[in-house]
PDB file of C-alpha atoms (C1' of nucleotides) in Angstrom:
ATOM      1  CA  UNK A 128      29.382 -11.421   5.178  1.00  0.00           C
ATOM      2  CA  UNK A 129      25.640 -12.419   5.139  1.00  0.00           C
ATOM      3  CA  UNK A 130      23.690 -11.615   7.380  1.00  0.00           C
ATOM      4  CA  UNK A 131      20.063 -12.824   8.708  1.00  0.00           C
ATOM      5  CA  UNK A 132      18.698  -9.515   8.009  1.00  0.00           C
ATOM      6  CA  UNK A 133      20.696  -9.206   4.905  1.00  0.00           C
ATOM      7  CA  UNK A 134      19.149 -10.578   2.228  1.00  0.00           C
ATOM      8  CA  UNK A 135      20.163 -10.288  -1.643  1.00  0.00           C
ATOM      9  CA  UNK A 136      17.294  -7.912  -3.396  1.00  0.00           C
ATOM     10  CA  UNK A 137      20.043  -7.195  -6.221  1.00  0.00           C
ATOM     11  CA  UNK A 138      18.310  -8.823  -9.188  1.00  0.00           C
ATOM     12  CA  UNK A 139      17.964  -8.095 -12.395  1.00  0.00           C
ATOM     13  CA  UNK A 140      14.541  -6.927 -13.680  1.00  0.00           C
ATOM     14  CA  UNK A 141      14.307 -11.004 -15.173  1.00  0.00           C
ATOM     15  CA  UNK A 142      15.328 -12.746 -12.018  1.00  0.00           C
ATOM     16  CA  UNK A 143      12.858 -10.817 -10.102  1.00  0.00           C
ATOM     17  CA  UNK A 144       9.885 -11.790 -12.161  1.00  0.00           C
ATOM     18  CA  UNK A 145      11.250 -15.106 -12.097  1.00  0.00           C
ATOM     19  CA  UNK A 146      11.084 -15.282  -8.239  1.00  0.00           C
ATOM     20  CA  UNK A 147       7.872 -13.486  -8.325  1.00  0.00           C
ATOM     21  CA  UNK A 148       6.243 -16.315 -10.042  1.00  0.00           C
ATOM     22  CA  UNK A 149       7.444 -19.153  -7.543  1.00  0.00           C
ATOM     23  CA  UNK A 150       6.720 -17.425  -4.323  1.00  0.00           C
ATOM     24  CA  UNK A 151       3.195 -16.562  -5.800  1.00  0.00           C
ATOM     25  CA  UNK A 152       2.562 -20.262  -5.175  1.00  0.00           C
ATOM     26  CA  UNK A 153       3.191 -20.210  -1.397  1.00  0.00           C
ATOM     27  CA  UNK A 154       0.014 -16.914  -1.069  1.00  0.00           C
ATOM     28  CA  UNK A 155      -2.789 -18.192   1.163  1.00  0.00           C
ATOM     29  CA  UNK A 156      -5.825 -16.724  -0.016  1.00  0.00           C
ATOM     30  CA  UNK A 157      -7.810 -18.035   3.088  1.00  0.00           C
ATOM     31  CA  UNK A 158      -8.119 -16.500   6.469  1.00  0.00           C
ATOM     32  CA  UNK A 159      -5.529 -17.868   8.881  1.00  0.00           C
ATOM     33  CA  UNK A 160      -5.230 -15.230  11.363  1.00  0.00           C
ATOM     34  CA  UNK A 161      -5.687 -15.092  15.065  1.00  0.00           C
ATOM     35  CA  UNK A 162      -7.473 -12.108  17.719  1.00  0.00           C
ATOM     36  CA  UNK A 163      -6.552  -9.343  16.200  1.00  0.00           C
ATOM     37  CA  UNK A 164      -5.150  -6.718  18.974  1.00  0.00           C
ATOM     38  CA  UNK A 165      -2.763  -4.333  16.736  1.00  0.00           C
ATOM     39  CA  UNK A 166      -2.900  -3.532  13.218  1.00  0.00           C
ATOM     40  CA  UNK A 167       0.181  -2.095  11.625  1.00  0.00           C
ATOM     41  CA  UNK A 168       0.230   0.102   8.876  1.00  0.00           C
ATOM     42  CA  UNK A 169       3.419   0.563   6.318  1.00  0.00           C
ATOM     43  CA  UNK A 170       4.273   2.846   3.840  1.00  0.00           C
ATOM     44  CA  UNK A 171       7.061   4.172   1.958  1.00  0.00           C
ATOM     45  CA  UNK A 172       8.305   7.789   1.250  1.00  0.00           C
ATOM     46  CA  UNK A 173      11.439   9.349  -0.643  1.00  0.00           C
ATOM     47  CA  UNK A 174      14.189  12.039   0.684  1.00  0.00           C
ATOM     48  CA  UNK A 175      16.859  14.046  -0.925  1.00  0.00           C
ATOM     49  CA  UNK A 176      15.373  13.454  -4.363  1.00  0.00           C
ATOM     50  CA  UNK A 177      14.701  10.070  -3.950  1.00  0.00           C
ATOM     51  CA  UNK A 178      18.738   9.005  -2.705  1.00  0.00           C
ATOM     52  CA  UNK A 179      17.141   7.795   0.706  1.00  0.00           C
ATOM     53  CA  UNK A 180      14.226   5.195   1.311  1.00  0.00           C
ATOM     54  CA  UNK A 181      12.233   6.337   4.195  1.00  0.00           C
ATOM     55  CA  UNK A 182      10.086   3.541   5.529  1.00  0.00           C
ATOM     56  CA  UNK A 183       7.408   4.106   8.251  1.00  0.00           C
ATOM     57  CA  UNK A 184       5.556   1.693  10.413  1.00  0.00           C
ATOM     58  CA  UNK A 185       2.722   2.700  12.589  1.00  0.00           C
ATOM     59  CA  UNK A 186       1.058   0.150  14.578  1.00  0.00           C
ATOM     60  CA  UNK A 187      -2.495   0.910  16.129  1.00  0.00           C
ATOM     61  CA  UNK A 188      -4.760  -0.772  18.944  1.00  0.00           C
ATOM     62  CA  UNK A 189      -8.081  -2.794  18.100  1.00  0.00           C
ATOM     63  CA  UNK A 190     -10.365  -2.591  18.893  1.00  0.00           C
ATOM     64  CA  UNK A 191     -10.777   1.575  18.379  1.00  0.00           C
ATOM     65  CA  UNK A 192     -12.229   4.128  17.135  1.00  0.00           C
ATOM     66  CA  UNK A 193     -11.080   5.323  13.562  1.00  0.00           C
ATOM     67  CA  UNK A 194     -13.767   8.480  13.887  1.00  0.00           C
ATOM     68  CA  UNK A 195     -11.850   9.484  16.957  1.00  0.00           C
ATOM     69  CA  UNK A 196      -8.709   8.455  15.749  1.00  0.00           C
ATOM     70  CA  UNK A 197      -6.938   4.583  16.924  1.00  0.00           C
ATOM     71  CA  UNK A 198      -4.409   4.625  19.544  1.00  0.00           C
ATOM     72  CA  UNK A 199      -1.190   4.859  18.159  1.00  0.00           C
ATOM     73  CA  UNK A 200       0.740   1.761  19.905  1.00  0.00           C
ATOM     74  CA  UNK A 201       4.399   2.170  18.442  1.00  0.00           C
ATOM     75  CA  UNK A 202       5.564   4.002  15.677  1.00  0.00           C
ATOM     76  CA  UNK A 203       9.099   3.496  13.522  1.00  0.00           C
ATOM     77  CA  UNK A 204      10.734   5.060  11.115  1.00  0.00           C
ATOM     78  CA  UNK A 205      13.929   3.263   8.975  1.00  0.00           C
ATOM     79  CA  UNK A 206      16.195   5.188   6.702  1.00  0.00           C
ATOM     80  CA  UNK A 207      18.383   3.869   3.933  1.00  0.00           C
ATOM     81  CA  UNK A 208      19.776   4.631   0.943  1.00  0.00           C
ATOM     82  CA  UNK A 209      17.522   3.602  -2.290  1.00  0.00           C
ATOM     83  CA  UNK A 210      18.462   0.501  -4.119  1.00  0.00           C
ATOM     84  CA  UNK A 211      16.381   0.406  -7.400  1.00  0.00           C
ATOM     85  CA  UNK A 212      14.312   2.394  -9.218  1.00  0.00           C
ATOM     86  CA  UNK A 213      10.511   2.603  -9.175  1.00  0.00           C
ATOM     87  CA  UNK A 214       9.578  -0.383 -11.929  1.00  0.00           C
ATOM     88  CA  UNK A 215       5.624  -1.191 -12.124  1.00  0.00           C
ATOM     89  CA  UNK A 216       5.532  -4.615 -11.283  1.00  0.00           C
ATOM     90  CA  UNK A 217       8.618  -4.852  -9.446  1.00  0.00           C
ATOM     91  CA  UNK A 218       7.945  -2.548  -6.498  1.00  0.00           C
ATOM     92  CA  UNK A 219       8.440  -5.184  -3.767  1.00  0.00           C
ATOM     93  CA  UNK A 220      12.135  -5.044  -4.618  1.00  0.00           C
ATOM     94  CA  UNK A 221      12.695  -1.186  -4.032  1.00  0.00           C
ATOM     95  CA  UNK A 222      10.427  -1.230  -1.033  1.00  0.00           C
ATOM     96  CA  UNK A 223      10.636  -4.438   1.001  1.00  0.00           C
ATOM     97  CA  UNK A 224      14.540  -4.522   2.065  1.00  0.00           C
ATOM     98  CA  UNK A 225      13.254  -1.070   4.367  1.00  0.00           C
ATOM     99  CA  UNK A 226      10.022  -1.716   5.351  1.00  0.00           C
ATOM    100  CA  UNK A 227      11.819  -5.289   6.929  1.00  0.00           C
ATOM    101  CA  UNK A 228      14.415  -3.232   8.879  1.00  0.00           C
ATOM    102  CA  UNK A 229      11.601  -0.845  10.098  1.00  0.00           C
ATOM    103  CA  UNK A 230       9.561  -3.864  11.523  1.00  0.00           C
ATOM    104  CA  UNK A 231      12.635  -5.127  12.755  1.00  0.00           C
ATOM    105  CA  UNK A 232      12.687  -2.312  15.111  1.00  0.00           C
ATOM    106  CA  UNK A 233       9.103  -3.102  16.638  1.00  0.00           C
ATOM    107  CA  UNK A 234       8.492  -4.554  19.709  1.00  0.00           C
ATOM    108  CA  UNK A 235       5.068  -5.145  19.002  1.00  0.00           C
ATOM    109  CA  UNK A 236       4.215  -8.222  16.964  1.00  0.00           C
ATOM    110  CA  UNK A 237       0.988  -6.876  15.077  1.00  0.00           C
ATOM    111  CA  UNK A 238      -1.550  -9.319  14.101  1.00  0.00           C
ATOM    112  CA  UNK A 239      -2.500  -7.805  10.937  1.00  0.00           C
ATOM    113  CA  UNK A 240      -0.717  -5.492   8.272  1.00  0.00           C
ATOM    114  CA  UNK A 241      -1.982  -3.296   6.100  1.00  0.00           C
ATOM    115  CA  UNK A 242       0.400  -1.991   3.293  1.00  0.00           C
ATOM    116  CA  UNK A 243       0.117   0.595   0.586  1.00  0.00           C
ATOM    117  CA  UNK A 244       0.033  -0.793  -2.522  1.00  0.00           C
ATOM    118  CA  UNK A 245      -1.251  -3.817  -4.362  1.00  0.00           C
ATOM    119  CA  UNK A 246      -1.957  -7.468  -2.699  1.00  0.00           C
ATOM    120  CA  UNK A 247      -2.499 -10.077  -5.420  1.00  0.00           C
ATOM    121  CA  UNK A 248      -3.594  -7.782  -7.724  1.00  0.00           C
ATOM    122  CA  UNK A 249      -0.647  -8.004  -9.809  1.00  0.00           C
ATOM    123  CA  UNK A 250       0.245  -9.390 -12.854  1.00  0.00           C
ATOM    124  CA  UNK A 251       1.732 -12.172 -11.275  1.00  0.00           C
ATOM    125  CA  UNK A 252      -0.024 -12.309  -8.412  1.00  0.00           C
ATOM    126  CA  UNK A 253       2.746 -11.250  -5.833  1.00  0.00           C
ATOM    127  CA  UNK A 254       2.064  -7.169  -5.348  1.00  0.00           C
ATOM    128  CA  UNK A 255       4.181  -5.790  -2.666  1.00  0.00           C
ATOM    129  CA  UNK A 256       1.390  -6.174   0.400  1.00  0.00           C
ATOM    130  CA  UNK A 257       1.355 -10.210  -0.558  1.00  0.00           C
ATOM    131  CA  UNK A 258       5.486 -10.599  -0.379  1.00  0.00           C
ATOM    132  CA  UNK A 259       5.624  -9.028   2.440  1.00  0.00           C
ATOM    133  CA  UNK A 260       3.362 -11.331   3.759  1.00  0.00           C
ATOM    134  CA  UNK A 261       5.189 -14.273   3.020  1.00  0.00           C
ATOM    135  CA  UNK A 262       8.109 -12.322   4.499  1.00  0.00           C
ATOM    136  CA  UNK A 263       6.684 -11.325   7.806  1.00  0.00           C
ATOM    137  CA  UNK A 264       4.667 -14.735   7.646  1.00  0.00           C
ATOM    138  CA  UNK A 265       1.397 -12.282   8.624  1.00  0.00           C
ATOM    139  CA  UNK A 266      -1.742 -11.943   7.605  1.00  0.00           C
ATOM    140  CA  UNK A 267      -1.374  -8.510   5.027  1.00  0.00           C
ATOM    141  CA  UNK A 268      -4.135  -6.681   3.150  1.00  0.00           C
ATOM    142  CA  UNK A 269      -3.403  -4.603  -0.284  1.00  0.00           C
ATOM    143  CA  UNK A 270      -4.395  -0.890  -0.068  1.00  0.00           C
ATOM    144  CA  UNK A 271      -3.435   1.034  -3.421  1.00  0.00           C
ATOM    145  CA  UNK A 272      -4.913   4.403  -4.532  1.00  0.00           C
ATOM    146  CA  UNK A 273      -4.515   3.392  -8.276  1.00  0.00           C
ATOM    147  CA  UNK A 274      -4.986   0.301 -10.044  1.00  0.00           C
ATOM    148  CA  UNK A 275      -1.681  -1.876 -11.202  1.00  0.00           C
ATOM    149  CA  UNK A 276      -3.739  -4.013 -13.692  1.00  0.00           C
ATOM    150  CA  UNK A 277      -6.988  -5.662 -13.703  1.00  0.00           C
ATOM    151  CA  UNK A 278     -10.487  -4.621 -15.039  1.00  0.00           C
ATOM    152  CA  UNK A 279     -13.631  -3.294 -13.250  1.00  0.00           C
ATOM    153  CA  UNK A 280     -16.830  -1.482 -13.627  1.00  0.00           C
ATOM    154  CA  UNK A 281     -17.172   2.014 -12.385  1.00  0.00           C
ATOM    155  CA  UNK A 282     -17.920   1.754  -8.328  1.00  0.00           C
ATOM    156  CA  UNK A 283     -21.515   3.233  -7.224  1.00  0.00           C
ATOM    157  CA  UNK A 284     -21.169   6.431  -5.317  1.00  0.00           C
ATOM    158  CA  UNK A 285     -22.322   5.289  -1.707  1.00  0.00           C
ATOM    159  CA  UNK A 286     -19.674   4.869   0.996  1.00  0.00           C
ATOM    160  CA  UNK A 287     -18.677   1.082   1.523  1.00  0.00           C
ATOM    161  CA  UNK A 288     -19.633  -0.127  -2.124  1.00  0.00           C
ATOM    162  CA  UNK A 289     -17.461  -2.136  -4.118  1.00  0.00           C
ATOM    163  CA  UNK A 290     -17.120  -4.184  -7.672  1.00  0.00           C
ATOM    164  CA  UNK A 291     -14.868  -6.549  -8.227  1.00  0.00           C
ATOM    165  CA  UNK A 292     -11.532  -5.943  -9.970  1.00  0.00           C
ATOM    166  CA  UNK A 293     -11.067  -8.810 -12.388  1.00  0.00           C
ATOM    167  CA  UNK A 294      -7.685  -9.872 -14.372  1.00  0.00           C
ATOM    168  CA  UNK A 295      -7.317 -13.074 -16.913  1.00  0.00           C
ATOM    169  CA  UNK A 296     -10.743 -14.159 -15.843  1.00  0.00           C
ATOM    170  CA  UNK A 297     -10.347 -14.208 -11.951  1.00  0.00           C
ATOM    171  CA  UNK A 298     -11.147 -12.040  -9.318  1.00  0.00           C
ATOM    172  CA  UNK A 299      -8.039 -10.248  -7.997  1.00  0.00           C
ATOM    173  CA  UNK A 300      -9.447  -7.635  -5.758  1.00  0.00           C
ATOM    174  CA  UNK A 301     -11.958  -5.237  -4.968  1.00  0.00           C
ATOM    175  CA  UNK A 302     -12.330  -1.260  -5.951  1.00  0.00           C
ATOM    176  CA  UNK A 303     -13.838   0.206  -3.303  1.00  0.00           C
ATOM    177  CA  UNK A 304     -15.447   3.455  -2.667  1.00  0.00           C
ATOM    178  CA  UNK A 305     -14.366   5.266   0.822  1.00  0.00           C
ATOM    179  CA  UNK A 306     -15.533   8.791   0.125  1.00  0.00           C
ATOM    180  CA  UNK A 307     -18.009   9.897  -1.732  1.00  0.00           C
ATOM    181  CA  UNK A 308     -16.793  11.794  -5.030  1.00  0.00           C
ATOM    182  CA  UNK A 309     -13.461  10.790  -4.349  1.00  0.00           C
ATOM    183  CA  UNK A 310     -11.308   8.085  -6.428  1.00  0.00           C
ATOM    184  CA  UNK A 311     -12.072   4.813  -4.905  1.00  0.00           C
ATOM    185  CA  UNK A 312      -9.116   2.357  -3.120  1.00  0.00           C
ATOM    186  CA  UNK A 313      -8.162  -0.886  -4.485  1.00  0.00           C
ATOM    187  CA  UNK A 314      -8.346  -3.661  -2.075  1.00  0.00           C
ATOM    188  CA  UNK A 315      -6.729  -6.685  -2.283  1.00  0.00           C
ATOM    189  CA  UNK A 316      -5.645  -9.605   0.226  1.00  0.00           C
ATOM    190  CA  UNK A 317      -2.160  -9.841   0.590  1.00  0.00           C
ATOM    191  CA  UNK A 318      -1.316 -12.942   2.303  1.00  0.00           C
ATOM    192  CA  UNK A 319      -3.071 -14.940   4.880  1.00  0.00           C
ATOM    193  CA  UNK A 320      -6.705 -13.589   4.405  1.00  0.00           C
ATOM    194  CA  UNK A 321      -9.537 -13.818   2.490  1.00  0.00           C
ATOM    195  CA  UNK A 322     -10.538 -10.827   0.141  1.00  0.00           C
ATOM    196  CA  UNK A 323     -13.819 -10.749   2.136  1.00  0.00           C
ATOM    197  CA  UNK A 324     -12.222 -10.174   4.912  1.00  0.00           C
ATOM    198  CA  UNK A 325      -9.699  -7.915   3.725  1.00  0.00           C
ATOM    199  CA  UNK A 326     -12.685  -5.558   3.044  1.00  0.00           C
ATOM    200  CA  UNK A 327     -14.260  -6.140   6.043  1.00  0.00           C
ATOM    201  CA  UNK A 328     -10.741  -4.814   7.955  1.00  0.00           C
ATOM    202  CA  UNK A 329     -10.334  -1.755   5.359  1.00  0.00           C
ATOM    203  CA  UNK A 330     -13.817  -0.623   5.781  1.00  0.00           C
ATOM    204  CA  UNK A 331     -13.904  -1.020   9.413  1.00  0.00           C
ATOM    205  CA  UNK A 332     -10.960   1.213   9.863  1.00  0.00           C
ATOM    206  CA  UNK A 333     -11.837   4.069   7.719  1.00  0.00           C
ATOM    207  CA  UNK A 334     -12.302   6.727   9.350  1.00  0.00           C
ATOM    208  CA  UNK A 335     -12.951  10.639   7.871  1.00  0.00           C
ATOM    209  CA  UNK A 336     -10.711  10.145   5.075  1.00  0.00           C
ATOM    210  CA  UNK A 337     -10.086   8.296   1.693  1.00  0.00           C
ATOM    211  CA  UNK A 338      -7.180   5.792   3.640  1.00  0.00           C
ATOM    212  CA  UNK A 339      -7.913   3.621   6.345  1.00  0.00           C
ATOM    213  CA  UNK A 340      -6.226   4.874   9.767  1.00  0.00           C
ATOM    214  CA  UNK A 341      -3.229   2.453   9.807  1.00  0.00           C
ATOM    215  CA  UNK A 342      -2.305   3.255   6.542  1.00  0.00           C
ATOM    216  CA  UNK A 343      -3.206   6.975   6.482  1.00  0.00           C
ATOM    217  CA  UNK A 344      -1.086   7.213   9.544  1.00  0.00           C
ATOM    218  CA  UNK A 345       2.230   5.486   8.566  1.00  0.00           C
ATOM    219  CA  UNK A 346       1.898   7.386   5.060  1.00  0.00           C
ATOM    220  CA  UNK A 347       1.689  10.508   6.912  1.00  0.00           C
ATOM    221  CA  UNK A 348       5.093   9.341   8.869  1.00  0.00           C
ATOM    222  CA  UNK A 349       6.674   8.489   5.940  1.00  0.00           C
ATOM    223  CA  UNK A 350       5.910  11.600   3.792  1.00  0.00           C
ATOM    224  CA  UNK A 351       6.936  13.441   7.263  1.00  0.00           C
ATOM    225  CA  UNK A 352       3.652  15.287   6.870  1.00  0.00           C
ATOM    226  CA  UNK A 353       2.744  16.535  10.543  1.00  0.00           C
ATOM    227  CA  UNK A 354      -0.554  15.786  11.955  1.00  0.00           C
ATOM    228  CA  UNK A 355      -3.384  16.702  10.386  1.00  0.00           C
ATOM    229  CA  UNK A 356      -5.968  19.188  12.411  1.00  0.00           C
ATOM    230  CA  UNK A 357      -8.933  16.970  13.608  1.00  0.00           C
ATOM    231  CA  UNK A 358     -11.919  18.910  13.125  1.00  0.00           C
ATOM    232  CA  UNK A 359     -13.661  19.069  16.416  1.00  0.00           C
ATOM    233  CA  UNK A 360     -16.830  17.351  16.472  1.00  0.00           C
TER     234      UNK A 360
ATOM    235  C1'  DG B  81       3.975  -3.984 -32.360  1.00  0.00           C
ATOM    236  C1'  DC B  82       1.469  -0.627 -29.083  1.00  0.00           C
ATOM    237  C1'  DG B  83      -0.264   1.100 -24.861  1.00  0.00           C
ATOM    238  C1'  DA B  84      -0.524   0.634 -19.706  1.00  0.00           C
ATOM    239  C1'  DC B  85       1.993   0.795 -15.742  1.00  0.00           C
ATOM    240  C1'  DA B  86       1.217   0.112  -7.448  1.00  0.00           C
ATOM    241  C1'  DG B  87       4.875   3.806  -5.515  1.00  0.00           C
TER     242       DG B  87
ATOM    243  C1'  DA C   4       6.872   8.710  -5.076  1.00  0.00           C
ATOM    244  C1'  DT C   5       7.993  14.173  -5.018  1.00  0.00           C
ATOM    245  C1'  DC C   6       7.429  19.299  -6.187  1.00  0.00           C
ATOM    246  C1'  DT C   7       4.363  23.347  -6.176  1.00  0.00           C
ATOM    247  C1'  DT C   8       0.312  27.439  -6.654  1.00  0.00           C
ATOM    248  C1'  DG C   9      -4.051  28.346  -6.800  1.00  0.00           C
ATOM    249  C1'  DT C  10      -8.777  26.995  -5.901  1.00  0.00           C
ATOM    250  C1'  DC C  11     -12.965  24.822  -4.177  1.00  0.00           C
ATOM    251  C1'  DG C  12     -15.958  23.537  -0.269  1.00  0.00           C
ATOM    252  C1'  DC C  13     -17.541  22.824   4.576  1.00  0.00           C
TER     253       DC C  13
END
DNA sequence: GCGACAG
DNA sequence: ATCTTGTCGC
């Protein structure tokens, strides 16, 4: 029997592009979010050679400070077994069923998300961070640390600089540089916010690393990756 | 047809 | 994503 919290995510490869490209439509690409007082970050990991989904949620208090490290509000974990394979395009579809369960374990109702992996930089404009969105109806931001598809000059050195990421004439996102010498981030708005914006969020939660805090965090849960020594100041 | 391809 | 050893740099 159906459930509210069971949806069907067993699609074929053609049916999922095919729903891809009608729920693109609803993507706001505008800010519409309210005081923001708790940004979440998700990520996905793997166990037991991939058989189990491990998806982590780590929700964080704004305003903070990412130098000294956000306070960590709530913190979930979901486990499941794996339902598809890894298919570029289609990553929503192996991801999303867990990282729902996980936030249906929070008690606190974050006002913005940030995900790992691509917003609306996708093909068809529906990346994992943007159907989640439309899921969660929240504002979501796109943080990848490799590019799905899109074009883009190379990204000056200095911390904070970006160049636009460009696909079939439009702009899709932003690469942006978070360390210096390091590989830079692509940044794209998810649902609910503008791409200005979305930068604005990304940069001002970066703290010593490549990853902003929310995201850094929750990949660290899911990876179960201890703590990291803070180098004292 | 061929290469590229988030996690 | 995950696995894994050595290496570079502050």
């Amino acid at each position: 029997m159906p459930t509210e919290t069971l949806h069907d995510w067993n699609l074929s490869p053609e049916e999922a592009i095919a729903l891809q490209k009608r729920m693109a439509g609803r993507i706001e690409r505008e800010d519409r979010l309210g005081p923001v007082r708790h940004i979440a970050g998700v990520d996905i990991g793997f166990e037991q050679e991939g058989e189990i989904t491990r998806a982590a949620v780590v929700v964080v208090a704004w305003p903070g400070d990412p130098l000294a490290g956000f306070e960590v509000v709530e913190q979930v974990v979901h486990r499941e077994p794996t339902r598809m394979p890894y298919i570029p395009g289609l990553l929503s579809f192996r991801e999303i069923p867990a990282a729902l369960e996980a936030f249906g374990k929070l008690v606190t109702r974050p006002e913005l998300v940030m995900v790992d992996g691509q917003g609306i930089a996708h093909p068809r404009r529906l990346g994992v961070a943007s159907h989640l969105g439309l899921w969660l109806d929240l504002p979501t931001i796109g943080v990848a640390k490799s590019r799905l598809c899109g074009v883009h000059d190379e990204v000056p050195e200095p911390r904070g600089e970006w160049t636009p990421l460009r696909h079939r004439g439009e702009t899709i996102g932003a690469v942006l540089r978070t360390r210096v010498g390091v590989k830079p981030l692509f940044v794209s708005l998810g649902h609910r916010i503008s791409l200005e914006t979305s930068l604005d969020w990304v940069v001002k939660c970066l703290g010593r690393t490549k990853l902003p805090e929310p995201t850094r965090l929750a990949d660290r849960l899911a990876s179960r990756r201890g703590p990291m020594p803070r180098p004292a100041d």
